[in-house]
Short mmCIF file of C-alpha atoms in Angstrom, two decimals:
data_model
loop_
_atom_site.label_atom_id
_atom_site.label_comp_id
_atom_site.label_asym_id
_atom_site.label_seq_id
_atom_site.Cartn_x
_atom_site.Cartn_y
_atom_site.Cartn_z
CA MET A 1 19.76 4.92 11.62
CA ALA A 2 22.35 5.40 8.92
CA TYR A 3 21.04 6.84 5.70
CA GLY A 4 22.72 6.21 2.36
CA GLU A 5 24.49 9.02 0.51
CA LYS A 6 21.81 9.46 -2.14
CA VAL A 7 19.05 9.64 0.47
CA LEU A 8 20.98 12.27 2.38
CA ASP A 9 21.60 14.29 -0.77
CA HIS A 10 17.90 14.32 -1.68
CA TYR A 11 16.94 14.98 1.93
CA GLU A 12 19.33 17.89 2.38
CA ASN A 13 18.80 19.32 -1.12
CA PRO A 14 15.32 18.19 -2.06
CA ARG A 15 14.49 18.88 -5.71
CA ASN A 16 11.19 20.33 -6.86
CA VAL A 17 9.66 21.20 -3.50
CA GLY A 18 6.57 23.33 -3.94
CA ALA A 19 3.09 23.37 -5.32
CA LEU A 20 1.32 23.67 -8.65
CA ASP A 21 -2.17 25.09 -9.05
CA LYS A 22 -4.38 22.11 -8.26
CA ASP A 23 -7.35 23.72 -10.04
CA ASP A 24 -5.43 24.00 -13.33
CA THR A 25 -6.78 21.35 -15.73
CA SER A 26 -3.25 20.54 -16.93
CA VAL A 27 -2.22 19.66 -13.38
CA GLY A 28 -2.72 16.31 -11.67
CA THR A 29 -2.51 16.06 -7.88
CA GLY A 30 -1.83 12.87 -5.99
CA MET A 31 -1.96 12.59 -2.24
CA VAL A 32 -1.15 9.57 -0.15
CA GLY A 33 -0.58 8.94 3.51
CA ALA A 34 1.09 6.12 5.40
CA PRO A 35 -0.83 5.49 8.62
CA ALA A 36 1.98 3.46 10.16
CA CYS A 37 4.27 6.47 10.37
CA GLY A 38 1.80 9.30 9.78
CA ASP A 39 3.68 10.48 6.69
CA VAL A 40 1.76 12.59 4.19
CA MET A 41 2.93 13.07 0.61
CA LYS A 42 1.59 15.38 -2.09
CA LEU A 43 2.88 14.98 -5.63
CA GLN A 44 1.79 17.14 -8.55
CA ILE A 45 2.48 16.93 -12.25
CA GLN A 46 1.95 19.46 -15.02
CA VAL A 47 1.22 17.77 -18.34
CA GLY A 48 1.69 19.29 -21.80
CA ASP A 49 -0.74 18.83 -24.73
CA ASN A 50 1.54 16.08 -26.06
CA GLY A 51 1.02 14.04 -22.89
CA VAL A 52 4.54 14.66 -21.61
CA ILE A 53 5.11 15.67 -17.99
CA GLU A 54 6.62 19.16 -18.11
CA ASP A 55 6.93 19.86 -14.43
CA ALA A 56 6.58 18.07 -11.11
CA LYS A 57 6.45 19.34 -7.54
CA PHE A 58 6.08 17.70 -4.18
CA LYS A 59 5.54 18.40 -0.54
CA THR A 60 6.14 15.66 1.97
CA TYR A 61 5.78 15.55 5.72
CA GLY A 62 7.71 12.51 6.76
CA CYS A 63 11.08 10.92 7.36
CA GLY A 64 14.23 11.41 5.29
CA SER A 65 13.49 8.38 3.13
CA ALA A 66 9.98 9.59 2.30
CA ILE A 67 11.31 13.02 1.31
CA ALA A 68 14.14 11.50 -0.73
CA SER A 69 11.73 9.08 -2.49
CA SER A 70 9.41 11.90 -3.55
CA SER A 71 12.29 14.17 -4.53
CA LEU A 72 13.86 11.49 -6.72
CA LEU A 73 10.50 10.64 -8.28
CA THR A 74 9.83 14.24 -9.34
CA GLU A 75 13.22 14.27 -11.09
CA TRP A 76 12.50 11.01 -12.85
CA VAL A 77 9.02 11.81 -14.17
CA LYS A 78 9.91 15.11 -15.82
CA GLY A 79 10.11 14.62 -19.60
CA LYS A 80 8.35 11.28 -19.41
CA THR A 81 4.97 10.45 -20.92
CA LEU A 82 2.18 9.51 -18.50
CA ASP A 83 2.51 5.92 -19.65
CA GLU A 84 6.24 5.84 -18.92
CA ALA A 85 5.77 7.55 -15.58
CA SER A 86 3.11 5.08 -14.49
CA GLN A 87 5.56 2.25 -15.05
CA ILE A 88 7.98 3.46 -12.40
CA LYS A 89 8.08 0.87 -9.63
CA ASN A 90 8.71 1.41 -5.98
CA SER A 91 11.54 -1.13 -6.26
CA ASP A 92 13.31 1.18 -8.76
CA ILE A 93 13.21 4.00 -6.22
CA ALA A 94 14.25 1.76 -3.33
CA GLU A 95 17.15 0.43 -5.37
CA GLU A 96 18.36 3.85 -6.55
CA LEU A 97 18.30 5.20 -2.99
CA ALA A 98 19.52 1.93 -1.44
CA LEU A 99 16.68 2.06 1.08
CA PRO A 100 16.89 -0.40 3.98
CA PRO A 101 14.01 -2.91 4.31
CA VAL A 102 12.26 -0.91 7.07
CA LYS A 103 12.05 2.09 4.72
CA ILE A 104 10.71 0.33 1.64
CA HIS A 105 7.21 1.61 2.46
CA CYS A 106 8.45 5.16 1.75
CA SER A 107 9.07 4.17 -1.88
CA VAL A 108 5.66 2.44 -1.97
CA LEU A 109 4.17 5.75 -0.90
CA ALA A 110 5.94 7.58 -3.75
CA GLU A 111 4.73 5.04 -6.31
CA ASP A 112 1.16 5.39 -5.03
CA ALA A 113 1.48 9.18 -5.19
CA ILE A 114 2.49 9.32 -8.86
CA ARG A 115 -0.28 6.85 -9.74
CA ALA A 116 -2.79 9.00 -7.89
CA ALA A 117 -1.51 12.16 -9.64
CA ILE A 118 -1.84 10.52 -13.07
CA ASN A 119 -5.36 9.30 -12.22
CA ASP A 120 -6.33 12.76 -11.05
CA TYR A 121 -4.97 14.33 -14.26
CA GLN A 122 -6.77 11.80 -16.47
CA GLY A 123 -10.00 12.31 -14.54
CA ARG A 124 -9.72 16.02 -15.25
CA GLN A 125 -9.21 15.45 -18.98
CA VAL A 126 -12.38 13.36 -19.12
CA ALA A 127 -14.26 16.10 -17.29
CA VAL A 128 -12.91 18.75 -19.70
CA ALA A 129 -13.85 16.65 -22.75
CA GLU A 130 -17.36 16.10 -21.42
CA LYS A 131 -17.78 19.80 -20.84
CA GLN A 132 -16.65 20.61 -24.39
CA SER A 133 -18.96 18.08 -26.01
CA ALA A 134 -21.90 19.14 -23.86
CA MET B 1 4.48 -24.66 35.32
CA GLU B 2 1.96 -24.05 32.58
CA PHE B 3 0.78 -21.04 30.70
CA ASN B 4 -1.85 -21.09 27.97
CA PHE B 5 -0.51 -18.96 25.11
CA SER B 6 -3.50 -19.63 22.86
CA ARG B 7 -5.81 -17.29 24.75
CA ASN B 8 -6.48 -13.92 23.19
CA TYR B 9 -5.63 -10.80 25.19
CA PHE B 10 -9.18 -10.28 26.44
CA GLU B 11 -9.41 -13.88 27.59
CA LEU B 12 -6.08 -13.56 29.34
CA PHE B 13 -7.42 -10.72 31.52
CA GLU B 14 -10.93 -12.23 31.74
CA LEU B 15 -12.50 -9.25 30.01
CA GLU B 16 -15.35 -9.09 27.51
CA ALA B 17 -13.93 -8.69 23.99
CA GLN B 18 -15.31 -5.21 23.42
CA PHE B 19 -14.08 -1.65 23.01
CA HIS B 20 -15.28 -0.40 26.40
CA ILE B 21 -13.28 -1.97 29.16
CA ASP B 22 -12.71 -1.09 32.80
CA ARG B 23 -9.08 -0.03 32.88
CA GLU B 24 -8.92 -0.48 36.63
CA VAL B 25 -9.89 -4.14 36.29
CA LEU B 26 -7.33 -4.52 33.51
CA SER B 27 -4.69 -2.92 35.70
CA ASN B 28 -5.42 -5.18 38.68
CA ARG B 29 -5.46 -8.39 36.69
CA TYR B 30 -2.27 -7.34 34.93
CA GLN B 31 -0.49 -6.89 38.23
CA THR B 32 -1.71 -10.23 39.54
CA LEU B 33 -0.56 -12.10 36.42
CA GLN B 34 2.69 -10.22 36.28
CA SER B 35 3.66 -11.16 39.83
CA GLN B 36 2.49 -14.73 39.29
CA PHE B 37 4.81 -15.27 36.32
CA HIS B 38 7.61 -12.89 37.15
CA PRO B 39 10.96 -14.47 36.16
CA ASP B 40 12.37 -13.59 39.60
CA ARG B 41 10.12 -16.25 41.10
CA PHE B 42 11.65 -18.92 38.91
CA ILE B 43 15.33 -18.42 39.66
CA GLU B 44 15.48 -21.79 41.43
CA SER B 45 13.38 -23.56 38.77
CA ASN B 46 14.53 -25.67 35.86
CA ASP B 47 15.39 -24.13 32.47
CA GLN B 48 12.08 -25.15 30.96
CA ASP B 49 10.08 -23.28 33.62
CA LYS B 50 12.38 -20.29 33.41
CA ARG B 51 11.81 -20.08 29.70
CA VAL B 52 8.03 -20.39 30.00
CA ALA B 53 7.99 -17.71 32.71
CA MET B 54 9.97 -15.39 30.46
CA GLN B 55 7.67 -15.98 27.48
CA ALA B 56 4.56 -15.64 29.63
CA THR B 57 5.79 -12.30 31.00
CA THR B 58 6.44 -11.02 27.48
CA PHE B 59 2.96 -12.16 26.42
CA ILE B 60 1.30 -10.54 29.46
CA ASN B 61 3.13 -7.25 28.90
CA GLU B 62 2.27 -7.16 25.22
CA ALA B 63 -1.37 -7.97 26.00
CA HIS B 64 -1.56 -5.19 28.58
CA LYS B 65 0.07 -2.63 26.31
CA THR B 66 -2.31 -3.51 23.46
CA LEU B 67 -5.50 -3.25 25.50
CA TRP B 68 -4.49 -0.23 27.60
CA GLU B 69 -4.57 2.39 24.80
CA GLU B 70 -7.73 2.92 22.76
CA PRO B 71 -6.13 2.93 19.26
CA SER B 72 -4.29 -0.35 19.74
CA ARG B 73 -7.34 -1.91 21.46
CA ALA B 74 -9.52 -0.83 18.51
CA ARG B 75 -7.06 -2.36 16.10
CA TYR B 76 -6.74 -5.60 18.08
CA LEU B 77 -10.53 -6.07 18.14
CA LEU B 78 -10.55 -5.83 14.36
CA GLU B 79 -7.70 -8.32 14.09
CA LEU B 80 -9.77 -10.75 16.19
CA GLN B 81 -12.45 -10.36 13.50
CA GLY B 82 -9.93 -11.36 10.85
CA VAL B 83 -9.17 -7.85 9.56
CA SER B 84 -5.49 -7.62 8.73
CA PHE B 85 -3.25 -4.62 9.05
CA ASP B 86 -0.09 -4.22 7.00
CA SER B 87 2.07 -1.30 7.99
CA GLU B 88 4.11 -1.68 4.80
CA GLN B 89 1.20 -1.56 2.39
CA ASP B 90 -1.73 0.18 4.07
CA THR B 91 -2.10 3.64 2.60
CA THR B 92 -4.77 6.27 2.80
CA GLN B 93 -5.81 8.13 -0.34
CA ASP B 94 -8.72 10.11 1.07
CA MET B 95 -7.76 13.43 -0.53
CA ASP B 96 -9.79 15.71 1.77
CA PHE B 97 -8.50 13.99 4.87
CA LEU B 98 -4.89 14.20 3.69
CA MET B 99 -5.24 17.84 2.62
CA ALA B 100 -6.46 18.61 6.14
CA GLN B 101 -3.55 16.64 7.61
CA MET B 102 -1.07 18.57 5.51
CA SER B 103 -2.63 21.84 6.53
CA LEU B 104 -2.38 20.88 10.23
CA ARG B 105 1.30 20.05 9.79
CA GLU B 106 1.89 23.37 8.06
CA GLN B 107 0.26 25.11 10.99
CA ILE B 108 2.68 23.39 13.36
CA ASP B 109 5.59 24.49 11.17
CA GLU B 110 4.38 28.06 11.09
CA ALA B 111 3.57 28.30 14.80
CA ASP B 112 6.83 30.26 15.27
CA ASN B 113 5.45 33.13 13.27
CA GLN B 114 2.32 33.47 15.36
CA GLU B 115 1.93 36.07 18.06
CA ASP B 116 1.60 33.37 20.70
CA PRO B 117 3.17 30.15 19.34
CA PHE B 118 2.28 28.16 22.46
CA GLU B 119 -1.37 29.14 22.26
CA THR B 120 -1.38 28.13 18.57
CA LEU B 121 0.07 24.73 19.46
CA ASP B 122 -2.36 24.26 22.37
CA GLU B 123 -5.21 24.99 20.00
CA LEU B 124 -3.86 22.42 17.52
CA ALA B 125 -3.50 19.88 20.34
CA ARG B 126 -7.13 20.46 21.38
CA LYS B 127 -8.21 19.98 17.79
CA ALA B 128 -6.22 16.75 17.43
CA LYS B 129 -7.76 15.38 20.62
CA GLN B 130 -11.25 16.28 19.46
CA GLU B 131 -10.74 14.69 16.03
CA LYS B 132 -9.42 11.56 17.70
CA SER B 133 -12.49 11.12 19.85
CA LEU B 134 -14.70 11.69 16.80
CA LEU B 135 -12.80 8.96 14.97
CA MET B 136 -13.18 6.65 17.96
CA GLU B 137 -16.93 7.20 17.83
CA ASN B 138 -16.97 6.47 14.09
CA TYR B 139 -14.96 3.35 14.74
CA GLN B 140 -17.42 2.05 17.30
CA ALA B 141 -20.41 2.74 15.06
CA HIS B 142 -18.77 0.90 12.15
CA PHE B 143 -17.62 -1.93 14.40
CA ASN B 144 -21.07 -2.46 15.86
CA ALA B 145 -22.52 -2.48 12.34
CA GLN B 146 -19.82 -5.01 11.37
CA GLN B 147 -18.52 -2.65 8.67
CA TRP B 148 -14.99 -3.89 9.11
CA ASN B 149 -13.33 -1.92 6.29
CA ASP B 150 -14.81 1.36 7.47
CA ALA B 151 -13.80 0.54 11.04
CA LYS B 152 -10.27 -0.15 9.81
CA GLU B 153 -10.22 3.17 7.96
CA SER B 154 -11.05 4.94 11.23
CA VAL B 155 -8.19 3.17 13.01
CA LEU B 156 -5.77 4.13 10.22
CA LYS B 157 -6.86 7.77 10.31
CA LEU B 158 -6.43 7.76 14.06
CA GLN B 159 -2.75 6.98 13.58
CA PHE B 160 -2.22 10.23 11.68
CA PHE B 161 -3.54 12.17 14.66
CA THR B 162 -1.32 10.23 17.04
CA ARG B 163 1.64 11.24 14.89
CA LEU B 164 0.35 14.81 14.79
CA GLN B 165 0.24 14.90 18.59
CA GLN B 166 3.86 13.75 18.70
CA GLN B 167 4.83 16.50 16.26
CA ILE B 168 3.01 19.12 18.35
CA ASN B 169 4.92 17.94 21.44
CA GLN B 170 8.23 18.05 19.61
CA LYS B 171 7.51 21.57 18.42
CA GLN B 172 6.60 22.66 21.95
CA GLU B 173 9.85 21.25 23.29
CA ALA B 174 11.84 22.93 20.52
CA LEU B 175 10.20 26.28 21.29
CA GLU B 176 10.79 25.88 25.02
CA GLU B 177 14.46 25.22 24.36
CA GLN B 178 14.70 28.42 22.33
CA LEU B 179 13.41 30.36 25.33
CA LEU B 180 16.14 29.05 27.62
#
């Protein structure tokens, strides 16, 4: 299958591959898997006190489109507030990368991953606040 | 010529609609049906019959393929119960399960660095097989208890192990090529 130029670029030079400390309370970890293709995606964000995403890392086992979708997403969310980041749609990713219809689910996976990472981070903040008030 | 396309796959092969089937019976009935509707037998027939024979053959093949392997049979049984699968939208977010999946994939990647890469891969293949049969057992328990969503979850998780097995095979082939 022919991949678009932007997909290839992100696939060959993926940005922000790696891991953040998942036990750090300023880090949110999102994991999603697509059973249809067996792809597994881990996306992590590091959030500053001002609620802005300072860093993002990913690790994806999957096809070129899944890797490109997560790579692009980590670039996009850096510098954004959690609110802004949660508004990113899979269609934005699919459009930017010009994903063919059969690969749209890769961008769905990336959208689910950032949502899960934000949820995880927010869950941690609640836990921290409860601990402090206890 | 007539062929009833409204039968489900179990009805087509005259099997009970259940997870445990006799694959030998399936195989025999498949061969009988296949020869009965083989397009070669309809070369002299009119276009209508030719077309029905072609469609029937496709239907029979698809039915056989679906029931032959456990994962697709498990999924089909759920679909008969009205559970829908959507390969575009179905995702798994079970963090522990996915962490374990990622770790297994990392182990495949790093097999090269092990003292005996092939032994490492064999061990991973054994593990994948074991996990698959555990998931099949979970599936059956959930199915019998009519816990459709949990049964579906087991089928979805099974697909990750199927993919894992493919990746183990690919890695083995890549390593074998390096040795040549």
